[in-house]
Amino acid sequence: MTGMPDKTNLPLLKVQNLSKFFGKHIGCHDINFELSPGEVIGIVGESGSGKSTLLNCIAGKTNPTNGAVYFNSSDGYIDLCMSDEALLRKIARTQTGFVTQNSRDGLRMGISAGGNIGERLMANGMRNYGQIRKIALEWLETVEIDPARIDDLPETFSGGMQQRLQIAANLVTEPKIMLMDEPTSGLDVSVQARLIDVLRKLVSRLNLSMVLVTHDLAVARLMCHRLYVMKNGKIIESGLSDQILDDPRKPYTQLLVSSVLKP
Amino acid sequence: MDWILKLVNIGKDFVFHHQQGTRLVVINNFSMDFSPGETAVLSGPSGSGKSTLLRMIYASYKTEKGHIFIKHHGKQVDVATAAPALIYNIRQDTIGYVSQFLRVVPRVSALDTVIEPLIARNMEENLAMEKGKQMLERLNIPQNLWHLSATTFSGGEQQRINIARGFIASYPIMLLDEPTASLDAKNRKVVMELIQEAQLHGSCIISIFHDKYDQQIIAGRTIDMSEQLLKEA
């Protein structure tokens, strides 16, 4: 990623000593990082390395065993792990977005595309139907879905369209940060290229920050300013994307980078 | 001496953990100063650390030994220890890097690829487009390709897109890693002109050229990188 994040502001997210254990099993252990406004960081590593557990902890979907996730909300820093449910729901509706690998988990399949986008607006108190529809149409266009499909159910959409609808449904309230769990996996390459292009434009236009979990290093290089490499629940190496991919230092990172076909 | 780039006892080795832990020393306790506006050509056989040195200065490779001091926005900073935030900023305003390889982003037009460094500096889009078009014209990219993604371009065309992108903005320090390799004579001449224009702008240029003739046009100081490897560590 070559667009320049705005690093003059305070960190948007501060993850401190975050750990999650499932009984004796380690989900993620002693994770520390900061994320600045406009910055995109990637979390890479093989399946089972704890990437999604970490993302779920940040998103408030899983309660960590230890540690804190400080989020610079419109009311100042709050610890997402210690806040009450009502506040977390409010933040998840307005200031953060979460895009899941399987769009069926992130969308309501039984309501229209427009309804999926409008839901977040209505949850935030918008009541004017005409206005909600207008905004939904604009967002469909932004994520390159034919606005004529506004009344269709997501079920009738292709996988790539569902992913883009999920992104639109999250971004409609202009959150500060998007958490994404493998948004491009399972899509064929041309659809993936389109999704990446849409996301890159949104990042620079909205000064959006992202935490992107992916096992695709080519996607990581295109999208992310910095990368964190996870293995067995721990971060073993981190740095600028080109440093990690062109000059991996740790044995596991070298294995990871040398195992893929040239990105 | 007034310097813009000061390398102090830098070292770089690569350990290949999955190839019997082979350790390769590529930069060995190397120190050197570079002045604003000077031109230096790195020479030496392949494997003598020329590209590695440029990548360390650009922070694509981590520097774990020594210091890489530069003047950035009038202040002295150490690239070896700079926080990511500062590196993004240095790459935007102070250090440019041009190789012969374009990293193509699917669906982004050649013109948009070229003007990205100007947009990052907040140049107004129409003006940036104008400059981008002039640059593509100079590098003989046919106009009907400007609005296409470079994904499908030939190797030579991609290389020229990358050069256009590298020279569209001026930087106090420019690192050139064989930008003219495999270009035809006409385009090679254009690249040499672009380099000379950057010199006139006062950029400090550190370059690698395979071609002896190109090295001579650039003139300036020649630094033999094979010598640093012969020293005692």
CSV table of C-alpha atoms in Angstrom, one decimal:
chain,number,residue,atom,x,y,z
A,1,MET,CA,0.0,0.0,0.0
A,2,THR,CA,1.5,3.3,-1.0
A,3,GLY,CA,-1.1,5.8,0.2
A,4,MET,CA,0.1,7.7,3.2
A,5,PRO,CA,-1.8,7.3,6.4
A,6,ASP,CA,-2.3,10.3,8.6
A,7,LYS,CA,-0.1,9.7,11.6
A,8,THR,CA,-0.3,13.0,13.2
A,9,ASN,CA,-3.3,12.0,15.3
A,10,LEU,CA,-3.4,9.8,18.4
A,11,PRO,CA,-3.6,6.0,17.8
A,12,LEU,CA,-7.1,4.9,17.0
A,13,LEU,CA,-6.6,1.6,18.6
A,14,LYS,CA,-4.2,0.4,21.3
A,15,VAL,CA,-4.1,-3.3,22.0
A,16,GLN,CA,-2.2,-4.1,25.2
A,17,ASN,CA,-1.1,-7.5,26.5
A,18,LEU,CA,-4.1,-9.2,25.0
A,19,SER,CA,-4.5,-12.9,25.6
A,20,LYS,CA,-7.2,-15.4,25.0
A,21,PHE,CA,-7.2,-18.9,26.3
A,22,PHE,CA,-9.7,-21.6,25.5
A,23,GLY,CA,-9.1,-23.8,28.5
A,24,LYS,CA,-5.5,-25.0,28.2
A,25,HIS,CA,-5.4,-24.1,24.6
A,26,ILE,CA,-3.9,-20.7,23.5
A,27,GLY,CA,-6.0,-18.6,21.2
A,28,CYS,CA,-3.7,-15.6,21.2
A,29,HIS,CA,-1.1,-14.6,23.7
A,30,ASP,CA,0.4,-11.3,24.8
A,31,ILE,CA,-0.6,-9.2,21.7
A,32,ASN,CA,0.5,-5.6,21.6
A,33,PHE,CA,0.1,-3.1,18.8
A,34,GLU,CA,-1.2,0.3,17.9
A,35,LEU,CA,-3.2,1.4,14.8
A,36,SER,CA,-3.2,5.0,13.5
A,37,PRO,CA,-5.9,6.8,11.6
A,38,GLY,CA,-5.7,5.9,7.9
A,39,GLU,CA,-3.4,3.0,8.5
A,40,VAL,CA,-4.0,-0.5,7.3
A,41,ILE,CA,-2.4,-3.3,9.1
A,42,GLY,CA,-2.4,-7.0,8.1
A,43,ILE,CA,-2.3,-10.0,10.4
A,44,VAL,CA,-0.9,-12.9,8.5
A,45,GLY,CA,-0.1,-16.5,9.5
A,46,GLU,CA,-1.5,-20.0,8.7
A,47,SER,CA,-4.8,-21.3,9.8
A,48,GLY,CA,-5.0,-21.8,13.5
A,49,SER,CA,-2.4,-19.3,14.3
A,50,GLY,CA,-4.9,-17.1,16.3
A,51,LYS,CA,-5.5,-14.4,13.7
A,52,SER,CA,-9.3,-14.6,13.9
A,53,THR,CA,-9.3,-15.0,17.7
A,54,LEU,CA,-7.4,-11.8,17.9
A,55,LEU,CA,-9.8,-10.0,15.5
A,56,ASN,CA,-12.8,-11.3,17.4
A,57,CYS,CA,-11.3,-10.0,20.7
A,58,ILE,CA,-10.8,-6.6,19.1
A,59,ALA,CA,-14.3,-6.6,17.7
A,60,GLY,CA,-15.8,-7.5,21.1
A,61,LYS,CA,-17.2,-10.8,19.8
A,62,THR,CA,-15.0,-12.8,22.1
A,63,ASN,CA,-14.0,-11.8,25.7
A,64,PRO,CA,-10.2,-11.9,26.1
A,65,THR,CA,-8.8,-13.6,29.1
A,66,ASN,CA,-6.3,-10.8,29.8
A,67,GLY,CA,-5.4,-7.4,28.4
A,68,ALA,CA,-7.1,-4.4,27.0
A,69,VAL,CA,-8.2,-2.9,23.7
A,70,TYR,CA,-8.3,0.8,23.9
A,71,PHE,CA,-10.4,2.5,21.2
A,72,ASN,CA,-10.3,6.2,20.6
A,73,SER,CA,-14.0,6.8,20.3
A,74,SER,CA,-15.8,10.1,19.9
A,75,ASP,CA,-15.9,10.2,23.7
A,76,GLY,CA,-12.1,9.5,24.2
A,77,TYR,CA,-10.3,6.3,24.9
A,78,ILE,CA,-12.5,3.4,26.1
A,79,ASP,CA,-11.5,-0.2,26.9
A,80,LEU,CA,-13.6,-2.3,24.6
A,81,CYS,CA,-13.0,-5.3,26.9
A,82,MET,CA,-14.3,-3.6,30.0
A,83,SER,CA,-17.3,-1.7,28.6
A,84,ASP,CA,-20.9,-2.6,29.1
A,85,GLU,CA,-22.9,-4.3,26.4
A,86,ALA,CA,-25.0,-1.2,25.5
A,87,LEU,CA,-22.0,0.9,24.9
A,88,LEU,CA,-20.3,-1.8,22.8
A,89,ARG,CA,-23.4,-2.2,20.7
A,90,LYS,CA,-23.5,1.5,20.1
A,91,ILE,CA,-19.9,1.6,19.1
A,92,ALA,CA,-20.2,-1.5,16.9
A,93,ARG,CA,-23.2,0.2,15.1
A,94,THR,CA,-21.5,3.5,14.5
A,95,GLN,CA,-17.7,3.6,14.8
A,96,THR,CA,-16.5,0.2,13.9
A,97,GLY,CA,-17.3,-2.2,11.2
A,98,PHE,CA,-16.7,-5.9,10.9
A,99,VAL,CA,-16.6,-7.9,7.7
A,100,THR,CA,-16.6,-11.6,8.0
A,101,GLN,CA,-15.1,-14.2,5.7
A,102,ASN,CA,-18.5,-15.8,5.2
A,103,SER,CA,-20.9,-13.0,4.1
A,104,ARG,CA,-23.9,-15.1,5.3
A,105,ASP,CA,-22.6,-14.4,8.9
A,106,GLY,CA,-22.4,-10.6,8.2
A,107,LEU,CA,-25.6,-10.1,6.2
A,108,ARG,CA,-29.3,-10.7,6.8
A,109,MET,CA,-30.1,-13.1,3.9
A,110,GLY,CA,-33.8,-12.6,4.4
A,111,ILE,CA,-34.0,-8.9,3.8
A,112,SER,CA,-33.2,-6.9,0.7
A,113,ALA,CA,-29.8,-5.4,-0.2
A,114,GLY,CA,-31.2,-1.9,0.5
A,115,GLY,CA,-32.5,-3.2,3.8
A,116,ASN,CA,-29.1,-4.5,4.8
A,117,ILE,CA,-27.5,-1.2,4.2
A,118,GLY,CA,-30.4,0.8,5.8
A,119,GLU,CA,-30.5,-1.3,8.9
A,120,ARG,CA,-27.4,0.4,10.5
A,121,LEU,CA,-28.8,3.8,9.6
A,122,MET,CA,-32.2,3.0,11.2
A,123,ALA,CA,-30.4,1.6,14.3
A,124,ASN,CA,-28.8,5.0,14.6
A,125,GLY,CA,-32.2,6.7,14.6
A,126,MET,CA,-32.6,7.7,10.9
A,127,ARG,CA,-36.3,7.4,10.1
A,128,ASN,CA,-36.8,9.1,6.7
A,129,TYR,CA,-37.4,6.2,4.3
A,130,GLY,CA,-36.6,8.2,1.2
A,131,GLN,CA,-33.4,9.4,2.6
A,132,ILE,CA,-32.3,5.9,3.7
A,133,ARG,CA,-33.1,4.6,0.2
A,134,LYS,CA,-31.1,7.4,-1.4
A,135,ILE,CA,-28.1,6.6,0.8
A,136,ALA,CA,-28.4,2.9,0.1
A,137,LEU,CA,-28.4,3.5,-3.6
A,138,GLU,CA,-25.3,5.7,-3.4
A,139,TRP,CA,-23.5,3.0,-1.4
A,140,LEU,CA,-24.4,0.3,-3.8
A,141,GLU,CA,-22.9,2.4,-6.5
A,142,THR,CA,-19.7,3.0,-4.5
A,143,VAL,CA,-19.2,-0.7,-4.0
A,144,GLU,CA,-20.0,-1.3,-7.7
A,145,ILE,CA,-23.3,-3.2,-7.3
A,146,ASP,CA,-25.9,-2.2,-9.9
A,147,PRO,CA,-28.3,0.1,-7.9
A,148,ALA,CA,-31.2,-1.6,-9.8
A,149,ARG,CA,-30.5,-4.6,-7.5
A,150,ILE,CA,-31.5,-2.7,-4.3
A,151,ASP,CA,-34.7,-4.6,-3.7
A,152,ASP,CA,-33.2,-8.1,-4.4
A,153,LEU,CA,-32.3,-10.5,-1.6
A,154,PRO,CA,-28.5,-11.0,-1.0
A,155,GLU,CA,-29.1,-14.7,-1.7
A,156,THR,CA,-29.5,-13.8,-5.4
A,157,PHE,CA,-26.0,-12.2,-5.3
A,158,SER,CA,-22.7,-13.7,-6.3
A,159,GLY,CA,-20.1,-14.3,-3.5
A,160,GLY,CA,-18.1,-11.2,-4.5
A,161,MET,CA,-21.3,-9.0,-4.6
A,162,GLN,CA,-22.3,-10.3,-1.1
A,163,GLN,CA,-18.8,-9.3,0.2
A,164,ARG,CA,-19.1,-5.8,-1.3
A,165,LEU,CA,-22.7,-5.5,0.1
A,166,GLN,CA,-21.3,-6.4,3.5
A,167,ILE,CA,-18.7,-3.7,3.2
A,168,ALA,CA,-21.4,-1.1,2.2
A,169,ALA,CA,-23.6,-2.2,5.0
A,170,ASN,CA,-20.7,-1.6,7.4
A,171,LEU,CA,-19.4,1.7,5.9
A,172,VAL,CA,-22.8,3.4,5.7
A,173,THR,CA,-22.4,5.0,9.1
A,174,GLU,CA,-18.8,6.0,8.3
A,175,PRO,CA,-17.0,4.0,11.0
A,176,LYS,CA,-13.4,4.9,11.9
A,177,ILE,CA,-12.2,1.4,11.6
A,178,MET,CA,-13.0,-1.7,9.7
A,179,LEU,CA,-12.1,-5.1,11.0
A,180,MET,CA,-11.9,-7.7,8.2
A,181,ASP,CA,-11.6,-11.4,8.5
A,182,GLU,CA,-10.3,-12.9,5.2
A,183,PRO,CA,-12.6,-10.7,3.1
A,184,THR,CA,-11.1,-11.9,-0.2
A,185,SER,CA,-10.7,-15.6,0.3
A,186,GLY,CA,-13.1,-17.8,-1.6
A,187,LEU,CA,-13.5,-15.2,-4.4
A,188,ASP,CA,-12.0,-15.8,-7.8
A,189,VAL,CA,-9.1,-13.5,-8.7
A,190,SER,CA,-10.9,-11.0,-10.9
A,191,VAL,CA,-13.6,-10.5,-8.2
A,192,GLN,CA,-10.8,-10.3,-5.6
A,193,ALA,CA,-9.1,-7.6,-7.7
A,194,ARG,CA,-12.3,-5.6,-7.8
A,195,LEU,CA,-12.8,-5.9,-4.0
A,196,ILE,CA,-9.3,-4.8,-3.3
A,197,ASP,CA,-9.6,-1.8,-5.6
A,198,VAL,CA,-12.9,-0.8,-3.9
A,199,LEU,CA,-11.3,-1.1,-0.5
A,200,ARG,CA,-8.1,0.9,-1.4
A,201,LYS,CA,-10.2,3.7,-2.8
A,202,LEU,CA,-12.4,3.8,0.4
A,203,VAL,CA,-9.3,3.8,2.6
A,204,SER,CA,-7.9,6.9,0.9
A,205,ARG,CA,-11.2,8.7,0.5
A,206,LEU,CA,-12.5,8.1,4.0
A,207,ASN,CA,-9.1,8.0,5.8
A,208,LEU,CA,-10.3,4.7,7.0
A,209,SER,CA,-8.2,2.4,9.3
A,210,MET,CA,-8.3,-1.3,8.9
A,211,VAL,CA,-7.2,-4.5,10.6
A,212,LEU,CA,-7.1,-7.1,7.9
A,213,VAL,CA,-6.7,-10.8,8.7
A,214,THR,CA,-5.5,-12.7,5.7
A,215,HIS,CA,-3.4,-15.6,4.7
A,216,ASP,CA,-2.9,-14.2,1.2
A,217,LEU,CA,0.4,-12.4,1.2
A,218,ALA,CA,-0.2,-10.8,-2.2
A,219,VAL,CA,-3.4,-9.2,-0.8
A,220,ALA,CA,-1.4,-8.2,2.3
A,221,ARG,CA,1.2,-6.4,0.2
A,222,LEU,CA,-1.3,-4.5,-1.9
A,223,MET,CA,-3.5,-3.5,1.0
A,224,CYS,CA,-1.4,-3.1,4.1
A,225,HIS,CA,1.1,-0.5,5.4
A,226,ARG,CA,2.4,-2.9,8.1
A,227,LEU,CA,2.2,-6.6,8.8
A,228,TYR,CA,2.1,-8.7,11.9
A,229,VAL,CA,3.1,-12.4,11.6
A,230,MET,CA,1.3,-14.8,14.0
A,231,LYS,CA,2.3,-18.3,14.9
A,232,ASN,CA,0.8,-20.4,17.7
A,233,GLY,CA,-1.1,-17.4,19.1
A,234,LYS,CA,1.8,-15.1,19.3
A,235,ILE,CA,3.1,-12.2,17.1
A,236,ILE,CA,6.6,-13.4,16.1
A,237,GLU,CA,7.6,-10.6,13.7
A,238,SER,CA,6.3,-7.3,12.6
A,239,GLY,CA,7.3,-4.4,10.3
A,240,LEU,CA,6.5,-2.5,7.2
A,241,SER,CA,4.9,-4.8,4.6
A,242,ASP,CA,8.0,-4.7,2.3
A,243,GLN,CA,10.3,-5.5,5.2
A,244,ILE,CA,8.3,-8.5,6.2
A,245,LEU,CA,7.8,-9.8,2.6
A,246,ASP,CA,11.2,-8.9,1.1
A,247,ASP,CA,13.4,-9.3,4.2
A,248,PRO,CA,11.8,-11.9,6.5
A,249,ARG,CA,14.0,-12.6,9.5
A,250,LYS,CA,12.3,-15.2,11.6
A,251,PRO,CA,12.4,-18.9,10.5
A,252,TYR,CA,8.6,-19.1,10.3
A,253,THR,CA,8.2,-15.9,8.3
A,254,GLN,CA,10.8,-17.1,5.9
A,255,LEU,CA,8.9,-20.3,5.5
A,256,LEU,CA,5.7,-18.5,5.0
A,257,VAL,CA,7.1,-16.1,2.4
A,258,SER,CA,9.0,-18.7,0.5
A,259,SER,CA,6.0,-21.1,0.4
A,260,VAL,CA,3.8,-19.0,-1.8
A,261,LEU,CA,3.9,-18.6,-5.5
A,262,LYS,CA,5.5,-15.2,-6.1
A,263,PRO,CA,2.9,-12.6,-5.1
B,1,MET,CA,31.1,18.4,4.9
B,2,ASP,CA,27.4,19.2,4.6
B,3,TRP,CA,25.6,15.8,4.1
B,4,ILE,CA,22.1,14.8,3.3
B,5,LEU,CA,22.7,11.1,3.8
B,6,LYS,CA,25.2,9.6,6.3
B,7,LEU,CA,25.8,5.9,6.7
B,8,VAL,CA,27.6,5.0,9.9
B,9,ASN,CA,29.0,1.5,10.4
B,10,ILE,CA,26.0,-0.2,8.8
B,11,GLY,CA,25.9,-4.0,8.5
B,12,LYS,CA,23.5,-6.5,7.0
B,13,ASP,CA,23.5,-10.2,6.9
B,14,PHE,CA,21.0,-12.7,5.8
B,15,VAL,CA,20.4,-15.9,7.6
B,16,PHE,CA,18.5,-18.6,5.6
B,17,HIS,CA,16.9,-20.6,8.4
B,18,HIS,CA,15.6,-23.2,6.0
B,19,GLN,CA,18.8,-23.6,4.0
B,20,GLN,CA,21.1,-25.1,6.7
B,21,GLY,CA,21.1,-21.7,8.5
B,22,THR,CA,23.5,-20.3,5.9
B,23,ARG,CA,24.6,-16.8,7.0
B,24,LEU,CA,25.5,-14.4,4.3
B,25,VAL,CA,27.3,-11.1,5.1
B,26,VAL,CA,26.3,-8.5,2.4
B,27,ILE,CA,27.1,-5.2,4.0
B,28,ASN,CA,30.1,-5.2,6.2
B,29,ASN,CA,30.6,-2.3,8.6
B,30,PHE,CA,30.1,0.3,5.9
B,31,SER,CA,30.3,4.1,6.4
B,32,MET,CA,29.9,6.9,3.9
B,33,ASP,CA,28.6,10.4,3.5
B,34,PHE,CA,26.6,11.8,0.6
B,35,SER,CA,26.1,15.5,-0.1
B,36,PRO,CA,23.0,17.3,-1.4
B,37,GLY,CA,23.1,17.3,-5.2
B,38,GLU,CA,25.9,14.8,-5.6
B,39,THR,CA,25.8,11.8,-7.9
B,40,ALA,CA,27.2,8.5,-6.9
B,41,VAL,CA,27.3,5.2,-8.8
B,42,LEU,CA,27.6,2.0,-6.9
B,43,SER,CA,29.8,-0.6,-8.8
B,44,GLY,CA,31.0,-4.1,-8.1
B,45,PRO,CA,30.0,-7.6,-9.2
B,46,SER,CA,26.6,-9.0,-8.4
B,47,GLY,CA,26.4,-10.1,-4.8
B,48,SER,CA,28.5,-7.2,-3.6
B,49,GLY,CA,25.6,-5.5,-1.8
B,50,LYS,CA,24.6,-2.7,-4.2
B,51,SER,CA,20.9,-3.3,-4.2
B,52,THR,CA,20.9,-4.3,-0.6
B,53,LEU,CA,22.4,-0.9,0.3
B,54,LEU,CA,19.7,1.0,-1.6
B,55,ARG,CA,17.0,-1.1,0.0
B,56,MET,CA,18.4,-0.5,3.5
B,57,ILE,CA,18.4,3.3,2.8
B,58,TYR,CA,14.8,3.0,1.6
B,59,ALA,CA,14.0,0.8,4.7
B,60,SER,CA,12.6,-2.0,2.6
B,61,TYR,CA,15.3,-4.1,4.4
B,62,LYS,CA,15.7,-3.7,8.1
B,63,THR,CA,19.0,-2.2,9.3
B,64,GLU,CA,20.0,-4.0,12.5
B,65,LYS,CA,23.6,-2.7,12.7
B,66,GLY,CA,24.6,1.0,12.4
B,67,HIS,CA,22.8,4.2,11.5
B,68,ILE,CA,21.4,5.6,8.3
B,69,PHE,CA,21.0,9.4,9.0
B,70,ILE,CA,19.2,11.5,6.6
B,71,LYS,CA,17.9,15.1,6.6
B,72,HIS,CA,14.2,14.9,6.4
B,73,HIS,CA,12.2,18.2,6.4
B,74,GLY,CA,15.4,19.9,7.7
B,75,LYS,CA,15.8,17.5,10.7
B,76,GLN,CA,18.2,14.7,11.2
B,77,VAL,CA,16.5,11.3,11.5
B,78,ASP,CA,17.8,7.7,11.6
B,79,VAL,CA,16.1,5.5,9.0
B,80,ALA,CA,17.4,2.4,10.9
B,81,THR,CA,15.3,3.2,14.0
B,82,ALA,CA,12.5,5.4,12.6
B,83,ALA,CA,8.9,4.5,13.5
B,84,PRO,CA,6.7,3.3,10.6
B,85,ALA,CA,4.9,6.7,10.6
B,86,LEU,CA,8.1,8.5,9.9
B,87,ILE,CA,9.1,6.0,7.2
B,88,TYR,CA,5.8,6.6,5.3
B,89,ASN,CA,6.5,10.3,5.5
B,90,ILE,CA,10.2,10.0,4.4
B,91,ARG,CA,9.1,7.9,1.4
B,92,GLN,CA,6.5,10.5,0.5
B,93,ASP,CA,8.7,13.5,0.6
B,94,THR,CA,12.4,12.8,0.9
B,95,ILE,CA,13.5,9.5,-0.6
B,96,GLY,CA,12.5,8.2,-4.0
B,97,TYR,CA,13.3,4.7,-5.2
B,98,VAL,CA,13.1,3.5,-8.8
B,99,SER,CA,13.8,-0.1,-9.9
B,100,GLN,CA,13.1,-1.7,-13.3
B,101,PHE,CA,10.1,-3.6,-11.8
B,102,LEU,CA,6.6,-2.3,-11.5
B,103,ARG,CA,4.3,-3.7,-8.9
B,104,VAL,CA,1.1,-3.7,-10.8
B,105,VAL,CA,-2.2,-3.1,-9.0
B,106,PRO,CA,-5.0,-4.7,-11.0
B,107,ARG,CA,-7.7,-2.3,-12.2
B,108,VAL,CA,-5.7,0.9,-11.5
B,109,SER,CA,-4.9,2.8,-14.7
B,110,ALA,CA,-1.4,3.5,-15.8
B,111,LEU,CA,-2.0,7.2,-15.5
B,112,ASP,CA,-3.3,6.8,-11.9
B,113,THR,CA,-0.3,4.6,-11.0
B,114,VAL,CA,2.0,7.3,-12.3
B,115,ILE,CA,0.4,10.3,-10.5
B,116,GLU,CA,0.0,8.5,-7.1
B,117,PRO,CA,3.1,10.2,-5.6
B,118,LEU,CA,1.7,13.6,-6.5
B,119,ILE,CA,-1.7,12.9,-5.1
B,120,ALA,CA,-0.1,11.7,-1.9
B,121,ARG,CA,1.5,15.1,-1.7
B,122,ASN,CA,-1.9,16.7,-2.1
B,123,MET,CA,-1.4,18.0,-5.6
B,124,GLU,CA,-4.7,19.1,-7.2
B,125,GLU,CA,-5.9,16.1,-9.4
B,126,ASN,CA,-6.1,17.9,-12.7
B,127,LEU,CA,-2.7,19.3,-12.4
B,128,ALA,CA,-1.3,15.9,-11.4
B,129,MET,CA,-3.0,14.4,-14.5
B,130,GLU,CA,-1.5,17.0,-16.8
B,131,LYS,CA,2.0,16.2,-15.4
B,132,GLY,CA,1.3,12.5,-15.6
B,133,LYS,CA,0.3,12.7,-19.3
B,134,GLN,CA,3.4,14.7,-20.2
B,135,MET,CA,5.5,12.1,-18.4
B,136,LEU,CA,3.9,9.2,-20.2
B,137,GLU,CA,4.3,11.0,-23.5
B,138,ARG,CA,8.0,11.6,-22.9
B,139,LEU,CA,8.4,7.9,-22.2
B,140,ASN,CA,6.6,7.0,-25.4
B,141,ILE,CA,3.7,5.2,-23.8
B,142,PRO,CA,0.9,5.2,-26.5
B,143,GLN,CA,-2.0,7.4,-25.5
B,144,ASN,CA,-4.6,4.5,-25.9
B,145,LEU,CA,-2.9,2.7,-23.0
B,146,TRP,CA,-3.0,5.5,-20.4
B,147,HIS,CA,-6.4,4.6,-19.0
B,148,LEU,CA,-5.8,0.8,-18.9
B,149,SER,CA,-4.4,-1.1,-16.0
B,150,ALA,CA,-0.7,-2.0,-16.5
B,151,THR,CA,-1.5,-5.6,-15.7
B,152,THR,CA,-1.6,-6.6,-19.4
B,153,PHE,CA,1.3,-4.3,-20.5
B,154,SER,CA,4.5,-5.7,-21.9
B,155,GLY,CA,7.5,-5.9,-19.6
B,156,GLY,CA,9.1,-2.8,-21.3
B,157,GLU,CA,5.9,-0.8,-21.0
B,158,GLN,CA,5.5,-1.7,-17.3
B,159,GLN,CA,9.1,-0.7,-16.7
B,160,ARG,CA,8.5,2.7,-18.3
B,161,ILE,CA,5.3,3.2,-16.2
B,162,ASN,CA,7.5,2.5,-13.1
B,163,ILE,CA,10.1,5.1,-14.3
B,164,ALA,CA,7.4,7.6,-14.9
B,165,ARG,CA,6.0,7.1,-11.4
B,166,GLY,CA,9.5,7.3,-9.9
B,167,PHE,CA,10.4,10.6,-11.6
B,168,ILE,CA,7.0,12.4,-11.5
B,169,ALA,CA,7.8,13.9,-8.1
B,170,SER,CA,11.2,15.2,-7.1
B,171,TYR,CA,13.0,14.0,-4.0
B,172,PRO,CA,16.1,15.2,-2.2
B,173,ILE,CA,17.5,11.7,-2.3
B,174,MET,CA,16.9,9.3,-5.2
B,175,LEU,CA,17.9,5.7,-5.3
B,176,LEU,CA,18.0,4.1,-8.8
B,177,ASP,CA,18.4,0.4,-9.1
B,178,GLU,CA,19.2,-0.3,-12.8
B,179,PRO,CA,16.3,1.8,-14.1
B,180,THR,CA,17.6,1.5,-17.7
B,181,ALA,CA,18.1,-2.2,-17.8
B,182,SER,CA,16.6,-3.7,-21.0
B,183,LEU,CA,15.2,-0.4,-22.3
B,184,ASP,CA,15.7,0.4,-26.0
B,185,ALA,CA,18.0,3.2,-27.0
B,186,LYS,CA,15.3,5.8,-27.4
B,187,ASN,CA,13.8,5.3,-24.0
B,188,ARG,CA,17.1,4.9,-22.3
B,189,LYS,CA,18.0,8.4,-23.6
B,190,VAL,CA,14.8,9.8,-22.0
B,191,VAL,CA,15.6,8.1,-18.7
B,192,MET,CA,19.1,9.6,-18.7
B,193,GLU,CA,17.5,13.0,-19.4
B,194,LEU,CA,15.2,12.6,-16.4
B,195,ILE,CA,18.1,11.7,-14.2
B,196,GLN,CA,20.0,14.8,-15.4
B,197,GLU,CA,16.9,17.0,-14.6
B,198,ALA,CA,16.8,15.5,-11.1
B,199,GLN,CA,20.5,16.4,-10.7
B,200,LEU,CA,19.7,20.0,-11.8
B,201,HIS,CA,16.9,20.0,-9.2
B,202,GLY,CA,19.6,19.3,-6.6
B,203,SER,CA,18.7,15.7,-5.8
B,204,CYS,CA,21.4,13.5,-4.4
B,205,ILE,CA,21.3,10.5,-6.7
B,206,ILE,CA,22.7,7.1,-5.8
B,207,SER,CA,22.5,4.6,-8.6
B,208,ILE,CA,23.3,1.2,-9.9
B,209,PHE,CA,23.8,0.8,-13.6
B,210,HIS,CA,24.7,-2.3,-15.4
B,211,ASP,CA,25.8,-0.4,-18.4
B,212,LYS,CA,29.2,1.2,-18.4
B,213,TYR,CA,28.1,3.8,-20.9
B,214,ASP,CA,25.2,4.9,-18.7
B,215,GLN,CA,27.5,5.1,-15.7
B,216,GLN,CA,29.8,7.5,-17.6
B,217,ILE,CA,26.9,9.8,-18.6
B,218,ILE,CA,25.9,10.1,-14.9
B,219,ALA,CA,29.5,10.8,-13.9
B,220,GLY,CA,30.0,11.7,-10.3
B,221,ARG,CA,31.6,9.5,-7.7
B,222,THR,CA,32.0,5.7,-8.2
B,223,ILE,CA,31.8,3.6,-5.1
B,224,ASP,CA,33.2,0.1,-5.5
B,225,MET,CA,31.1,-2.1,-3.2
B,226,SER,CA,33.3,-5.1,-3.4
B,227,GLU,CA,35.9,-3.4,-1.3
B,228,GLN,CA,33.7,-3.2,1.8
B,229,LEU,CA,33.3,-7.0,1.9
B,230,LEU,CA,37.1,-7.6,2.0
B,231,LYS,CA,37.6,-5.7,5.2
B,232,GLU,CA,37.8,-7.5,8.6
B,233,ALA,CA,34.4,-7.4,10.2
